[in-house]
């Protein structure tokens, strides 16, 4: 296992394409997108069952070993989140390489 950082970004599902483009611009090593995330927060209940995605969140997960790249990604999505809302979490993780 190899140490890495796990970056989780939760945003409105309608903004997923724009965030994916932003992650590519920032040279993220890749991401996993989990659509239709449900929950409640400061902007109210996100049901996850609206066919338009208007009441749904999604979760992006990025695993990254390079600390400088982690900082660049976090700084790069900070402005995105300031405009659109959302959450970015960074945690220590272990990467199981195959």
mmCIF file of the C-alpha atoms, coordinates in Angstrom:
data_MODEL
# 
_entry.id   MODEL 
# 
loop_
_atom_site.group_PDB 
_atom_site.id 
_atom_site.type_symbol 
_atom_site.label_atom_id 
_atom_site.label_alt_id 
_atom_site.label_comp_id 
_atom_site.label_asym_id 
_atom_site.label_entity_id 
_atom_site.label_seq_id 
_atom_site.pdbx_PDB_ins_code 
_atom_site.Cartn_x 
_atom_site.Cartn_y 
_atom_site.Cartn_z 
_atom_site.occupancy 
_atom_site.B_iso_or_equiv 
_atom_site.pdbx_formal_charge 
_atom_site.auth_seq_id 
_atom_site.auth_comp_id 
_atom_site.auth_asym_id 
_atom_site.auth_atom_id 
_atom_site.pdbx_PDB_model_num 
ATOM 1  C CA . UNK A 1 1  ? 0.000   0.000  0.000   1.00 0.00 ? 1  UNK A CA 1 
ATOM 2  C CA . UNK A 1 2  ? 1.137   3.491  -0.806  1.00 0.00 ? 2  UNK A CA 1 
ATOM 3  C CA . UNK A 1 3  ? 0.178   6.694  1.055   1.00 0.00 ? 3  UNK A CA 1 
ATOM 4  C CA . UNK A 1 4  ? -1.876  9.223  -0.892  1.00 0.00 ? 4  UNK A CA 1 
ATOM 5  C CA . UNK A 1 5  ? -4.458  11.924 -0.413  1.00 0.00 ? 5  UNK A CA 1 
ATOM 6  C CA . UNK A 1 6  ? -8.122  11.317 -1.133  1.00 0.00 ? 6  UNK A CA 1 
ATOM 7  C CA . UNK A 1 7  ? -9.880  14.400 -2.440  1.00 0.00 ? 7  UNK A CA 1 
ATOM 8  C CA . UNK A 1 8  ? -13.678 14.285 -2.344  1.00 0.00 ? 8  UNK A CA 1 
ATOM 9  C CA . UNK A 1 9  ? -15.681 17.036 -3.988  1.00 0.00 ? 9  UNK A CA 1 
ATOM 10 C CA . UNK A 1 10 ? -19.458 17.183 -3.540  1.00 0.00 ? 10 UNK A CA 1 
ATOM 11 C CA . UNK A 1 11 ? -21.353 19.485 -5.893  1.00 0.00 ? 11 UNK A CA 1 
ATOM 12 C CA . UNK A 1 12 ? -24.714 19.799 -7.602  1.00 0.00 ? 12 UNK A CA 1 
ATOM 13 C CA . UNK A 1 13 ? -24.972 17.159 -10.292 1.00 0.00 ? 13 UNK A CA 1 
ATOM 14 C CA . UNK A 1 14 ? -25.828 19.800 -12.899 1.00 0.00 ? 14 UNK A CA 1 
ATOM 15 C CA . UNK A 1 15 ? -22.260 21.144 -12.517 1.00 0.00 ? 15 UNK A CA 1 
ATOM 16 C CA . UNK A 1 16 ? -20.498 17.776 -12.914 1.00 0.00 ? 16 UNK A CA 1 
ATOM 17 C CA . UNK A 1 17 ? -19.374 18.315 -16.503 1.00 0.00 ? 17 UNK A CA 1 
ATOM 18 C CA . UNK A 1 18 ? -17.822 21.691 -15.668 1.00 0.00 ? 18 UNK A CA 1 
ATOM 19 C CA . UNK A 1 19 ? -15.994 20.292 -12.644 1.00 0.00 ? 19 UNK A CA 1 
ATOM 20 C CA . UNK A 1 20 ? -14.703 17.336 -14.692 1.00 0.00 ? 20 UNK A CA 1 
ATOM 21 C CA . UNK A 1 21 ? -13.311 19.825 -17.227 1.00 0.00 ? 21 UNK A CA 1 
ATOM 22 C CA . UNK A 1 22 ? -11.723 21.832 -14.414 1.00 0.00 ? 22 UNK A CA 1 
ATOM 23 C CA . UNK A 1 23 ? -10.071 18.723 -12.962 1.00 0.00 ? 23 UNK A CA 1 
ATOM 24 C CA . UNK A 1 24 ? -8.622  17.934 -16.388 1.00 0.00 ? 24 UNK A CA 1 
ATOM 25 C CA . UNK A 1 25 ? -7.282  21.499 -16.691 1.00 0.00 ? 25 UNK A CA 1 
ATOM 26 C CA . UNK A 1 26 ? -5.638  21.072 -13.286 1.00 0.00 ? 26 UNK A CA 1 
ATOM 27 C CA . UNK A 1 27 ? -4.060  17.797 -14.492 1.00 0.00 ? 27 UNK A CA 1 
ATOM 28 C CA . UNK A 1 28 ? -5.739  15.616 -11.879 1.00 0.00 ? 28 UNK A CA 1 
ATOM 29 C CA . UNK A 1 29 ? -4.490  12.043 -12.338 1.00 0.00 ? 29 UNK A CA 1 
ATOM 30 C CA . UNK A 1 30 ? -8.061  10.839 -12.807 1.00 0.00 ? 30 UNK A CA 1 
ATOM 31 C CA . UNK A 1 31 ? -11.301 10.767 -10.865 1.00 0.00 ? 31 UNK A CA 1 
ATOM 32 C CA . UNK A 1 32 ? -14.294 8.654  -9.999  1.00 0.00 ? 32 UNK A CA 1 
ATOM 33 C CA . UNK A 1 33 ? -17.727 10.243 -10.315 1.00 0.00 ? 33 UNK A CA 1 
ATOM 34 C CA . UNK A 1 34 ? -20.603 8.996  -8.181  1.00 0.00 ? 34 UNK A CA 1 
ATOM 35 C CA . UNK A 1 35 ? -23.896 10.451 -9.419  1.00 0.00 ? 35 UNK A CA 1 
ATOM 36 C CA . UNK A 1 36 ? -27.152 10.975 -7.551  1.00 0.00 ? 36 UNK A CA 1 
ATOM 37 C CA . UNK A 1 37 ? -25.672 11.467 -4.089  1.00 0.00 ? 37 UNK A CA 1 
ATOM 38 C CA . UNK A 1 38 ? -28.281 12.189 -1.449  1.00 0.00 ? 38 UNK A CA 1 
ATOM 39 C CA . UNK A 1 39 ? -28.077 14.103 1.787   1.00 0.00 ? 39 UNK A CA 1 
ATOM 40 C CA . UNK A 1 40 ? -28.742 17.349 3.585   1.00 0.00 ? 40 UNK A CA 1 
ATOM 41 C CA . UNK A 1 41 ? -26.576 20.363 4.257   1.00 0.00 ? 41 UNK A CA 1 
ATOM 42 C CA . UNK A 1 42 ? -26.611 24.118 4.468   1.00 0.00 ? 42 UNK A CA 1 
ATOM 43 C CA . UNK A 1 43 ? -28.442 24.364 1.132   1.00 0.00 ? 43 UNK A CA 1 
ATOM 44 C CA . UNK A 1 44 ? -31.185 21.965 2.172   1.00 0.00 ? 44 UNK A CA 1 
ATOM 45 C CA . UNK A 1 45 ? -32.164 18.430 1.253   1.00 0.00 ? 45 UNK A CA 1 
ATOM 46 C CA . UNK A 1 46 ? -30.744 16.837 -1.887  1.00 0.00 ? 46 UNK A CA 1 
ATOM 47 C CA . UNK A 1 47 ? -33.125 13.967 -2.643  1.00 0.00 ? 47 UNK A CA 1 
ATOM 48 C CA . UNK A 1 48 ? -31.235 12.354 -5.490  1.00 0.00 ? 48 UNK A CA 1 
ATOM 49 C CA . UNK A 1 49 ? -34.433 11.249 -7.232  1.00 0.00 ? 49 UNK A CA 1 
ATOM 50 C CA . UNK A 1 50 ? -35.143 14.242 -9.489  1.00 0.00 ? 50 UNK A CA 1 
ATOM 51 C CA . UNK A 1 51 ? -34.781 13.180 -13.154 1.00 0.00 ? 51 UNK A CA 1 
ATOM 52 C CA . UNK A 1 52 ? -33.351 16.599 -14.052 1.00 0.00 ? 52 UNK A CA 1 
ATOM 53 C CA . UNK A 1 53 ? -30.592 16.316 -11.447 1.00 0.00 ? 53 UNK A CA 1 
ATOM 54 C CA . UNK A 1 54 ? -31.665 19.650 -9.952  1.00 0.00 ? 54 UNK A CA 1 
ATOM 55 C CA . UNK A 1 55 ? -32.131 18.101 -6.510  1.00 0.00 ? 55 UNK A CA 1 
ATOM 56 C CA . UNK A 1 56 ? -29.115 15.798 -6.717  1.00 0.00 ? 56 UNK A CA 1 
ATOM 57 C CA . UNK A 1 57 ? -25.510 16.070 -5.761  1.00 0.00 ? 57 UNK A CA 1 
ATOM 58 C CA . UNK A 1 58 ? -22.614 14.073 -7.114  1.00 0.00 ? 58 UNK A CA 1 
ATOM 59 C CA . UNK A 1 59 ? -19.288 13.101 -5.602  1.00 0.00 ? 59 UNK A CA 1 
ATOM 60 C CA . UNK A 1 60 ? -15.917 13.242 -7.331  1.00 0.00 ? 60 UNK A CA 1 
ATOM 61 C CA . UNK A 1 61 ? -13.112 11.190 -5.779  1.00 0.00 ? 61 UNK A CA 1 
ATOM 62 C CA . UNK A 1 62 ? -9.491  11.846 -6.733  1.00 0.00 ? 62 UNK A CA 1 
ATOM 63 C CA . UNK A 1 63 ? -6.539  9.845  -5.371  1.00 0.00 ? 63 UNK A CA 1 
ATOM 64 C CA . UNK A 1 64 ? -3.248  11.690 -5.612  1.00 0.00 ? 64 UNK A CA 1 
ATOM 65 C CA . UNK A 1 65 ? 0.261   10.946 -4.365  1.00 0.00 ? 65 UNK A CA 1 
ATOM 66 C CA . UNK A 1 66 ? 1.879   14.293 -5.251  1.00 0.00 ? 66 UNK A CA 1 
ATOM 67 C CA . UNK A 1 67 ? 1.394   16.876 -2.457  1.00 0.00 ? 67 UNK A CA 1 
ATOM 68 C CA . UNK A 1 68 ? 2.019   19.812 -4.809  1.00 0.00 ? 68 UNK A CA 1 
ATOM 69 C CA . UNK A 1 69 ? -0.640  18.508 -7.197  1.00 0.00 ? 69 UNK A CA 1 
ATOM 70 C CA . UNK A 1 70 ? -3.079  18.040 -4.305  1.00 0.00 ? 70 UNK A CA 1 
ATOM 71 C CA . UNK A 1 71 ? -2.562  21.690 -3.345  1.00 0.00 ? 71 UNK A CA 1 
ATOM 72 C CA . UNK A 1 72 ? -3.034  22.803 -6.963  1.00 0.00 ? 72 UNK A CA 1 
ATOM 73 C CA . UNK A 1 73 ? -6.273  20.815 -7.286  1.00 0.00 ? 73 UNK A CA 1 
ATOM 74 C CA . UNK A 1 74 ? -7.646  22.141 -3.994  1.00 0.00 ? 74 UNK A CA 1 
ATOM 75 C CA . UNK A 1 75 ? -6.754  25.731 -4.914  1.00 0.00 ? 75 UNK A CA 1 
ATOM 76 C CA . UNK A 1 76 ? -8.171  25.209 -8.394  1.00 0.00 ? 76 UNK A CA 1 
ATOM 77 C CA . UNK A 1 77 ? -11.550 23.950 -7.212  1.00 0.00 ? 77 UNK A CA 1 
ATOM 78 C CA . UNK A 1 78 ? -11.808 26.461 -4.352  1.00 0.00 ? 78 UNK A CA 1 
ATOM 79 C CA . UNK A 1 79 ? -12.894 29.254 -6.743  1.00 0.00 ? 79 UNK A CA 1 
ATOM 80 C CA . UNK A 1 80 ? -15.309 26.851 -8.457  1.00 0.00 ? 80 UNK A CA 1 
ATOM 81 C CA . UNK A 1 81 ? -16.898 26.017 -5.088  1.00 0.00 ? 81 UNK A CA 1 
ATOM 82 C CA . UNK A 1 82 ? -17.011 29.673 -4.048  1.00 0.00 ? 82 UNK A CA 1 
ATOM 83 C CA . UNK A 1 83 ? -19.204 30.410 -7.088  1.00 0.00 ? 83 UNK A CA 1 
ATOM 84 C CA . UNK A 1 84 ? -21.384 27.305 -7.071  1.00 0.00 ? 84 UNK A CA 1 
ATOM 85 C CA . UNK A 1 85 ? -21.301 25.906 -3.545  1.00 0.00 ? 85 UNK A CA 1 
ATOM 86 C CA . UNK A 1 86 ? -20.224 22.453 -2.552  1.00 0.00 ? 86 UNK A CA 1 
ATOM 87 C CA . UNK A 1 87 ? -17.713 20.732 -0.313  1.00 0.00 ? 87 UNK A CA 1 
ATOM 88 C CA . UNK A 1 88 ? -14.116 19.633 -0.775  1.00 0.00 ? 88 UNK A CA 1 
ATOM 89 C CA . UNK A 1 89 ? -12.578 17.171 1.683   1.00 0.00 ? 89 UNK A CA 1 
ATOM 90 C CA . UNK A 1 90 ? -8.953  16.041 1.740   1.00 0.00 ? 90 UNK A CA 1 
ATOM 91 C CA . UNK A 1 91 ? -7.966  13.013 3.815   1.00 0.00 ? 91 UNK A CA 1 
ATOM 92 C CA . UNK A 1 92 ? -5.002  10.716 4.173   1.00 0.00 ? 92 UNK A CA 1 
ATOM 93 C CA . UNK A 1 93 ? -5.525  7.357  2.511   1.00 0.00 ? 93 UNK A CA 1 
ATOM 94 C CA . UNK A 1 94 ? -3.658  4.231  1.460   1.00 0.00 ? 94 UNK A CA 1 
ATOM 95 C CA . UNK A 1 95 ? -3.603  3.300  -2.195  1.00 0.00 ? 95 UNK A CA 1 
ATOM 96 C CA . UNK A 1 96 ? -3.712  -0.435 -2.866  1.00 0.00 ? 96 UNK A CA 1 
ATOM 97 C CA . UNK A 1 97 ? -1.791  -0.816 -6.100  1.00 0.00 ? 97 UNK A CA 1 
ATOM 98 C CA . UNK A 1 98 ? -2.403  -3.865 -8.249  1.00 0.00 ? 98 UNK A CA 1 
# 
